[in-house]
XYZ file of C-alpha atoms in Angstrom:
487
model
C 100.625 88.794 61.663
C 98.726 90.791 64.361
C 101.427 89.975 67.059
C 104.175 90.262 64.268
C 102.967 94.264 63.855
C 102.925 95.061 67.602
C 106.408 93.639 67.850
C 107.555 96.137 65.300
C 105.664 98.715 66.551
C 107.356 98.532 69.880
C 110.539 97.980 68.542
C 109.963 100.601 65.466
C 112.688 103.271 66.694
C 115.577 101.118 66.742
C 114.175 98.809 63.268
C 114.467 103.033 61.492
C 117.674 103.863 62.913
C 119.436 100.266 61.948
C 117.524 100.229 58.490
C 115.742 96.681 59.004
C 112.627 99.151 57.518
C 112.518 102.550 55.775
C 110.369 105.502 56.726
C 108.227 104.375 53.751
C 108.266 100.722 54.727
C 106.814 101.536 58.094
C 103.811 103.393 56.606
C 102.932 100.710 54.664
C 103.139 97.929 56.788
C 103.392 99.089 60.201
C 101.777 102.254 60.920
C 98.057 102.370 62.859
C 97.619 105.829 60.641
C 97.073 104.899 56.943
C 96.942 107.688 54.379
C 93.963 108.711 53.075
C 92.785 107.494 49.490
C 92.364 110.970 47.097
C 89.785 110.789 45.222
C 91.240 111.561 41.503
C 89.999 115.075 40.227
C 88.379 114.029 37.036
C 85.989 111.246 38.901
C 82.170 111.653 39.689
C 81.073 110.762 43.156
C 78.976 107.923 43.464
C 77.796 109.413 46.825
C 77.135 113.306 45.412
C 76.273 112.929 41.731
C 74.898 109.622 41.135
C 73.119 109.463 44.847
C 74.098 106.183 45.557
C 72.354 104.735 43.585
C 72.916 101.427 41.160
C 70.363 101.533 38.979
C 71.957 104.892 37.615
C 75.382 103.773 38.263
C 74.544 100.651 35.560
C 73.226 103.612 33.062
C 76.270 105.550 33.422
C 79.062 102.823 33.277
C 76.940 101.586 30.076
C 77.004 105.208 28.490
C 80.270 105.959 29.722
C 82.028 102.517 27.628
C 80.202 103.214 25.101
C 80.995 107.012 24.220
C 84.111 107.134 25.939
C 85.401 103.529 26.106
C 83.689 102.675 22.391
C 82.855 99.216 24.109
C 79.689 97.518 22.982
C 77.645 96.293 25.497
C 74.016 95.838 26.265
C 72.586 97.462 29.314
C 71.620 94.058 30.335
C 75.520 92.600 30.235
C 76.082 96.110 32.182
C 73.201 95.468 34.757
C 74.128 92.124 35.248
C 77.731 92.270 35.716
C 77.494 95.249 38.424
C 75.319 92.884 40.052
C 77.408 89.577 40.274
C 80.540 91.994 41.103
C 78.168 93.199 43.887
C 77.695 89.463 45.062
C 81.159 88.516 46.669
C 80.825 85.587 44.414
C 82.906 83.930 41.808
C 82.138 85.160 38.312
C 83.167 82.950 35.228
C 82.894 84.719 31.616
C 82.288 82.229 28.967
C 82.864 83.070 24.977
C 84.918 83.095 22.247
C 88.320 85.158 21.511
C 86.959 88.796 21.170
C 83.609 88.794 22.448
C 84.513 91.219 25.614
C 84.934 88.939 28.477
C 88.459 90.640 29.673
C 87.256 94.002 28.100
C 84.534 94.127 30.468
C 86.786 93.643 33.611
C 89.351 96.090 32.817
C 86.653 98.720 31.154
C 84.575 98.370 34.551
C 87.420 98.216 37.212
C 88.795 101.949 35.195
C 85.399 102.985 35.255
C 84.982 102.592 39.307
C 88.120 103.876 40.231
C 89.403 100.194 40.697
C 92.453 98.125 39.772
C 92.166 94.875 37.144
C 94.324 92.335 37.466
C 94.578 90.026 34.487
C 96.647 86.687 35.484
C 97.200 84.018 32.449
C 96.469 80.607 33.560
C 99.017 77.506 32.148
C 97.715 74.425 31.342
C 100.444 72.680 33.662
C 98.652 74.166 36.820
C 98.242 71.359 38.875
C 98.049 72.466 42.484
C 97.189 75.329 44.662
C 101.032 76.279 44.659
C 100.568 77.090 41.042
C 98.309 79.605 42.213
C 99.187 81.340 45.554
C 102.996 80.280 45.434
C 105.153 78.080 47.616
C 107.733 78.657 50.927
C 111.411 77.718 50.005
C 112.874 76.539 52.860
C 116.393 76.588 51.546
C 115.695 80.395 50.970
C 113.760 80.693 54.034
C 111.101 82.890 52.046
C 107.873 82.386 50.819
C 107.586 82.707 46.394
C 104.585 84.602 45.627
C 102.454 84.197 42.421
C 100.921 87.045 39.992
C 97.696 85.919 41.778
C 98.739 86.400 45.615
C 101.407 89.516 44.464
C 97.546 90.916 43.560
C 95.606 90.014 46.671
C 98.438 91.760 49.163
C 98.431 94.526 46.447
C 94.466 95.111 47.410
C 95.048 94.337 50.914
C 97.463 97.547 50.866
C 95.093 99.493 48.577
C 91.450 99.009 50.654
C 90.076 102.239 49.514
C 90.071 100.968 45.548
C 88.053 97.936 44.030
C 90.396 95.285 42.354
C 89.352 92.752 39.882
C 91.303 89.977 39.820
C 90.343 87.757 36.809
C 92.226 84.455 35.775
C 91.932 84.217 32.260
C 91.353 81.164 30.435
C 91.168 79.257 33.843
C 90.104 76.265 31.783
C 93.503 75.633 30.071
C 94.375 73.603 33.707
C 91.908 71.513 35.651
C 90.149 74.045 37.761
C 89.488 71.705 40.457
C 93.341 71.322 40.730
C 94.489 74.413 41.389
C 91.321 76.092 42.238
C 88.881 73.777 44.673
C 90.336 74.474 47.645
C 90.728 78.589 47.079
C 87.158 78.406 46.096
C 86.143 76.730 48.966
C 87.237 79.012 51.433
C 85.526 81.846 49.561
C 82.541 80.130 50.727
C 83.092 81.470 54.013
C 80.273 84.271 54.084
C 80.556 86.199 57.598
C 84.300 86.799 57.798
C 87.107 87.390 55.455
C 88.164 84.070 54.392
C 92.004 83.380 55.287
C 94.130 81.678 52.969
C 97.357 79.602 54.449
C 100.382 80.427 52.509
C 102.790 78.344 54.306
C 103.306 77.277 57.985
C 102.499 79.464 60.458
C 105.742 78.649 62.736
C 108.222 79.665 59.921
C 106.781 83.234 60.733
C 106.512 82.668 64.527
C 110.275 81.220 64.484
C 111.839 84.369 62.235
C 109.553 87.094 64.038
C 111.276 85.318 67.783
C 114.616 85.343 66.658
C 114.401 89.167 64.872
C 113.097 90.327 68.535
C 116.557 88.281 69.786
C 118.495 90.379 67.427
C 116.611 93.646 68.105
C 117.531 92.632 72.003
C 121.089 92.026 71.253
C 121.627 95.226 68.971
C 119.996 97.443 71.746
C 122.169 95.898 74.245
C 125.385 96.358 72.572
C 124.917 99.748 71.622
C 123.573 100.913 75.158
C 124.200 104.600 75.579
C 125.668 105.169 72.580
C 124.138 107.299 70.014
C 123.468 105.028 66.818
C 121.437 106.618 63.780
C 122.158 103.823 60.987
C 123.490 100.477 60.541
C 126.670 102.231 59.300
C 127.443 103.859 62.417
C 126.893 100.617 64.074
C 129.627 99.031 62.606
C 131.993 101.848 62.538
C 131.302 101.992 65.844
C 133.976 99.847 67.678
C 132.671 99.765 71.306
C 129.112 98.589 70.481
C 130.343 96.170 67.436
C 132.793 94.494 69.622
C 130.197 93.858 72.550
C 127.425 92.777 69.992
C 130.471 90.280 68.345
C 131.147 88.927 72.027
C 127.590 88.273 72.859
C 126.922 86.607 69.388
C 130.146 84.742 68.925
C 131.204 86.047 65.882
C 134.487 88.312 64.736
C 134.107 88.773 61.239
C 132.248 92.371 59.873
C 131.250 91.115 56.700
C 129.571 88.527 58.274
C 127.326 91.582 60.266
C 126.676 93.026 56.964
C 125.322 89.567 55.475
C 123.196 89.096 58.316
C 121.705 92.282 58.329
C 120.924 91.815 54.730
C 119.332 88.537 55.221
C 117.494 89.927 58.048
C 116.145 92.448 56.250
C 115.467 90.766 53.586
C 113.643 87.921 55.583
C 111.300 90.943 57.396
C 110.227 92.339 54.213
C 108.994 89.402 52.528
C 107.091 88.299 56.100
C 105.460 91.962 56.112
C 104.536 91.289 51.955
C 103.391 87.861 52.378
C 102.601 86.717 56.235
C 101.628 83.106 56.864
C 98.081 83.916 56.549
C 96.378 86.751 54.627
C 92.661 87.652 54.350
C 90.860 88.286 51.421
C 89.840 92.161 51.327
C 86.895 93.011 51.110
C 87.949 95.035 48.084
C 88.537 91.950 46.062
C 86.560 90.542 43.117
C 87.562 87.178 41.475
C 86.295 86.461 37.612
C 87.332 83.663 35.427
C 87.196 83.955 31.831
C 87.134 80.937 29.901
C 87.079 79.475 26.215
C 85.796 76.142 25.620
C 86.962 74.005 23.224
C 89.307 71.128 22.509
C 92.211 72.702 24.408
C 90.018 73.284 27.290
C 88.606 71.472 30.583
C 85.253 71.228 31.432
C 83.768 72.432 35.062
C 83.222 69.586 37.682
C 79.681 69.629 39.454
C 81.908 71.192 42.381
C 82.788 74.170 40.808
C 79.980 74.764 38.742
C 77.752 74.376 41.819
C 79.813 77.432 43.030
C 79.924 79.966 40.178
C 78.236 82.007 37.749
C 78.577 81.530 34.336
C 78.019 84.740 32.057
C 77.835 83.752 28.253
C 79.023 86.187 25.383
C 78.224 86.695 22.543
C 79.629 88.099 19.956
C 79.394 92.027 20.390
C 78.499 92.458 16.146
C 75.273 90.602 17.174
C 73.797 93.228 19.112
C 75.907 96.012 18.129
C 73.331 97.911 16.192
C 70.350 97.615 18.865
C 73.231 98.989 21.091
C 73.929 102.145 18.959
C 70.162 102.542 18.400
C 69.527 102.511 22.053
C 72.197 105.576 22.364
C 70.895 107.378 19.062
C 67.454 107.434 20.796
C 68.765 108.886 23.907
C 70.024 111.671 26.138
C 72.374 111.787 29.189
C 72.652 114.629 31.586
C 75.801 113.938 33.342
C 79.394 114.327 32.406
C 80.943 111.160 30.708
C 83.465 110.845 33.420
C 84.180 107.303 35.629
C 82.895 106.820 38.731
C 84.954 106.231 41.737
C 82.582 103.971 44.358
C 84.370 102.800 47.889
C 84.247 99.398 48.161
C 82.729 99.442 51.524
C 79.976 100.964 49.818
C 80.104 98.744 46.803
C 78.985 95.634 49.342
C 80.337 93.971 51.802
C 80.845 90.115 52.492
C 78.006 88.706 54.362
C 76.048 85.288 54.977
C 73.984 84.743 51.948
C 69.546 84.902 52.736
C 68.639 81.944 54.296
C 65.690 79.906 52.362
C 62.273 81.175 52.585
C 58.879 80.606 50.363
C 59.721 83.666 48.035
C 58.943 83.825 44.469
C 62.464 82.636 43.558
C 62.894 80.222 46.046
C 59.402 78.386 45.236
C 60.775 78.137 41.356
C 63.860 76.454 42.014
C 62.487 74.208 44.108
C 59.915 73.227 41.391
C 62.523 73.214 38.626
C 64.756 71.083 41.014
C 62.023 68.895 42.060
C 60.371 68.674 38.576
C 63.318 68.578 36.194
C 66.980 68.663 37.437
C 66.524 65.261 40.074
C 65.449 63.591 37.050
C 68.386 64.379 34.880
C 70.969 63.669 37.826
C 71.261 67.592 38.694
C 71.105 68.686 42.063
C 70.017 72.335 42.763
C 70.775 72.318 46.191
C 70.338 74.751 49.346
C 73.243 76.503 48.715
C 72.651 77.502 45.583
C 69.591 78.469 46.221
C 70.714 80.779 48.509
C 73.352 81.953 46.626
C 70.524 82.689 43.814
C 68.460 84.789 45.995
C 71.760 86.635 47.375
C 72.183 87.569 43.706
C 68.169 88.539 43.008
C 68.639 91.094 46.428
C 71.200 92.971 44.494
C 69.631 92.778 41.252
C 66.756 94.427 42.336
C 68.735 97.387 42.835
C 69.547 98.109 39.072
C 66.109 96.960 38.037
C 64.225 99.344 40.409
C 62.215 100.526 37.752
C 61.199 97.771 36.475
C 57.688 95.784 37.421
C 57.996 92.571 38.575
C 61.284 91.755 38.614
C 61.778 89.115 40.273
C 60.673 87.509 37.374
C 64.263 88.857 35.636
C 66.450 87.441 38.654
C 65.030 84.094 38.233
C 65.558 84.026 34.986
C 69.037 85.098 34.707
C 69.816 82.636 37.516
C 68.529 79.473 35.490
C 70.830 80.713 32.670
C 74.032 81.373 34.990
C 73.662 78.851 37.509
C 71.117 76.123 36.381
C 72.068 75.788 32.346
C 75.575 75.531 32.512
C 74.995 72.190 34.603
C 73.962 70.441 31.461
C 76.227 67.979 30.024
C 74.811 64.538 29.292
C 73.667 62.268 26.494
C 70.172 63.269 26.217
C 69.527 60.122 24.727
C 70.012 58.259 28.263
C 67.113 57.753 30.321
C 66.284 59.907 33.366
C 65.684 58.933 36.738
C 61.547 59.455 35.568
C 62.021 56.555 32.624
C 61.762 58.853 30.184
C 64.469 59.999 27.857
C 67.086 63.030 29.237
C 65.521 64.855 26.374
C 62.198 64.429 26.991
C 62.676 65.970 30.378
C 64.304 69.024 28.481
C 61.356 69.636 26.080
C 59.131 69.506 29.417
C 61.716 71.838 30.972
C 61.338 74.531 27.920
C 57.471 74.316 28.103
C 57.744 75.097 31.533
C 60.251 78.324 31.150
C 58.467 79.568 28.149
C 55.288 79.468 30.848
C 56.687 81.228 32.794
C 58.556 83.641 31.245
C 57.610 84.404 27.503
C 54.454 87.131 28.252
C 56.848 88.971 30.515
C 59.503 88.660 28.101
C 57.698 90.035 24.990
C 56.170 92.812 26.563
C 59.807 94.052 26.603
C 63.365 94.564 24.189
C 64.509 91.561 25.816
C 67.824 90.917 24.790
C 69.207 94.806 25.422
C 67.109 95.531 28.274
C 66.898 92.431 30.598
C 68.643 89.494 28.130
C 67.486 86.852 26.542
C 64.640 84.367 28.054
C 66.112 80.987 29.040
C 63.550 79.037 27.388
C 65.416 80.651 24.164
C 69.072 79.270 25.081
C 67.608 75.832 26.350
C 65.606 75.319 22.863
C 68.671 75.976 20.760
C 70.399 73.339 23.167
C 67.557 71.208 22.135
C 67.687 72.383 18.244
C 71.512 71.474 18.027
C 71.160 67.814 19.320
C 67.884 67.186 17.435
C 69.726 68.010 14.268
C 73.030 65.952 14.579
C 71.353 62.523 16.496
C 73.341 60.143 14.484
C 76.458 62.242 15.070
C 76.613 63.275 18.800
C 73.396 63.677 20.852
C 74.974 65.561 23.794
C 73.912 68.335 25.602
C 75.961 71.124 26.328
C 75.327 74.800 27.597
C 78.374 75.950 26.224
C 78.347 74.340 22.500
């Protein structure tokens, strides 16, 4: 696409005066001078009023959807979603119909001064096509999805976050459509590049455009043209162009000229190869249920899963939390430049850090035994996410000791799905290595945890959600005795 520009570039005078591109065309695709992003009037500054800093940025986004927005959430769903946004990562939002998973993208991608894109997913998705679209070669043009349509949308936008969240991602087989995007979003110190059809398609249009642009110039050598029309009214240059090209008809010039143009404007929209912005977010929202497809070990290995509740379950600690308090600053979003937001990079590499040593443990202990592997990358994905979450829990002592346990309730939990009754790798019964699992949480956890107003200020301990795993298959043994983080 690079050599594609500085073709056009050198051959912009003559693509304006023949009206392959409009004055507004070449701003957006071709000039080096991009205009500059205006801040709208009635936005704070994340720089100026908020001083850059997230852990007030969480407290206004959480007062600002709730007074302005009259969204229930807890500052905990708040805290945690700025930080998974923060983490380049895929986010998947789990729940049923109503409890605020698409809420929550839109409310937060108004409040930052961002876009949200919400793209249905159909249940006949099969292949990446489905998602990021398909060249025609009869048309000669690439067809763009909803999905890609938002990603060259960003691309074209850099100064403004965009959330782009595929919702109910489940309906289809996410490792159909969805493996191989997700795959190169593991690429960590350069914008990933997605293929959208064969490079030479673009090479062999962009060689035969500079032909044209050769032959057009020719033809009309010292004559004065301004626009296509006074091309073809002109008789001298149309004649010489119709010689060299071998062709004597003029509405034949006016179909190629709208083919051509035609061809150059979907090759600037959609090149061969795009790059993921770094102003780009991608969320999944899922239901799960009978209609619905369960994660593969490869995507869930890859993600994190945020479970909601429903909002009438925590709605009145919510309002009592706001009755109790006092904010100083206007009630206004927030616009925060996505370069400021966070930027991709390689995730920390392992080291003997409070987080790291527990997963290891818990991997070593209790997830090898139950055919779960908590591997390096996860690991490191885990302690990308604790580096940002320190950020909005600043004030808070010890809190590591909240990262690690919101990471074995996104990314450790939603692994489970087995018959507990089988037996583990130990010789001991899958559920037996649960129980040992929750005594070793709740040790680690449930002082820290009841020192505090869990649930609304840092969530709910993960020795809680694992023993009503437990509770549920302990109850119904003669019916079904599987375990599943998302029953």
């Amino acid at each position: 696409m690079e050599n594609t520009i500085k073709i056009l570039q050198q051959k912009i005078n003559i693509c304006l005066n023949l009206e392959f591109l409009s004055e507004d065309e070449e701003r957006q695709y071709i000039s080096l001078s991009r205009e500059k992003y205006v801040i709208p009037s009635n936005y704070l500054s994340f720089d100026n009023e908020l001083e850059s800093n997230f852990a007030q940025l969480a407290d206004h986004l959480h007062q600002y959807l709730f007074h302005q927005k009259n969204l229930i959430y807890t500052r905990f769903q708040i805290r945690n979603f700025l930080t998974l946004l923060r983490t380049n990562d895929l986010i998947v939002l789990s729940g049923l119909s109503g409890s605020g998973k698409t809420q929550i993208v839109k409310a937060f991608a108004e409040a930052l001064g961002g876009v949200a894109k919400i793209i249905p997913v159909k249940p006949n998705w099969t292949s990446s096509d489905d998602l990021l679209g398909y060249y025609n070669p009869i048309q000669m043009s690439f067809l763009p999805t909803p999905f890609t349509e938002a990603i060259v949308e960003a691309i074209h936008n850099p100064d403004q976050l965009y959330l782009i969240c595929l919702d109910e991602m489940n309906l289809a087989r996410v490792e159909y459509y969805f493996a191989d995007f997700l795959s190169k979003l593991e690429e960590r110190s350069s914008q990933p590049e997605i293929e959208l059809y064969a490079k030479h398609e673009e090479e062999l249009f962009i060689s035969e455009f500079k032909t044209l642009l050769n032959l057009l110039e020719n033809s009309a050598k010292d004559i004065k043209i301004k626009s296509w029309q006074d091309f073809l009214n002109n008789d001298e240059a149309r004649t010489r162009f119709l010689e060299i090209f071998g062709n004597n008809e003029k509405e034949s010039l006016l179909q190629l000229h709208t083919k051509t143009k035609r061809r150059l404007m979907d090759i600037l929209k959609f090149p061969s190869t795009i790059k993921i912005p770094n102003n780009v977010r991608f969320i999944g929202a899922i239901n799960v249920d009978e209609t619905t497809n369960y994660f593969s070990p490869k995507i869930l290995d890859r993600v994190h899963i945020v479970k909601f509740e429903n909002p009438l379950l925590y709605e009145k600690k919510v309002k009592t939390f706001f009755d109790n308090s006092e904010y100083d600053l206007k009630l206004e979003p927030v616009y925060v430049n996505p370069v400021v937001f966070s930027q991709r990079e390689e995730y920390p590499k392992m080291d003997d850090s409070y987080i790291s040593r527990n997963l290891k443990e818990i991997n070593e202990k209790f997830l090898l035994p139950l055919n779960i592997d908590f591997g390096v990358r996860s690991i490191r994905q885990s302690l990308n996410y604790a580096k940002f979450n320190q950020q909005v829990y600043e004030n808070y002592g010890n809190n590591d000791k909240i990262s690690l346990n919101i990471i074995i309730i996104q990314k450790v939990l939603p692994r489970f799905s087995f018959d507990s009754s089988q037996i583990s790798q130990n010789g001991s019964s899958k559920l037996e290595v649960l129980e040992l699992l929750g005594s070793h949480l709740k040790t680690l956890f449930e002082n820290y945890y009841h020192k505090t107003d869990g649930s609304e200020e840092i969530g709910k301990v993960s020795h809680d959600f694992l023993s009503e795993m437990i509770k549920n298959t302990k109850n119904n043994p003669q019916i079904d005795s599987e375990i599943n983080f998302f029953a």
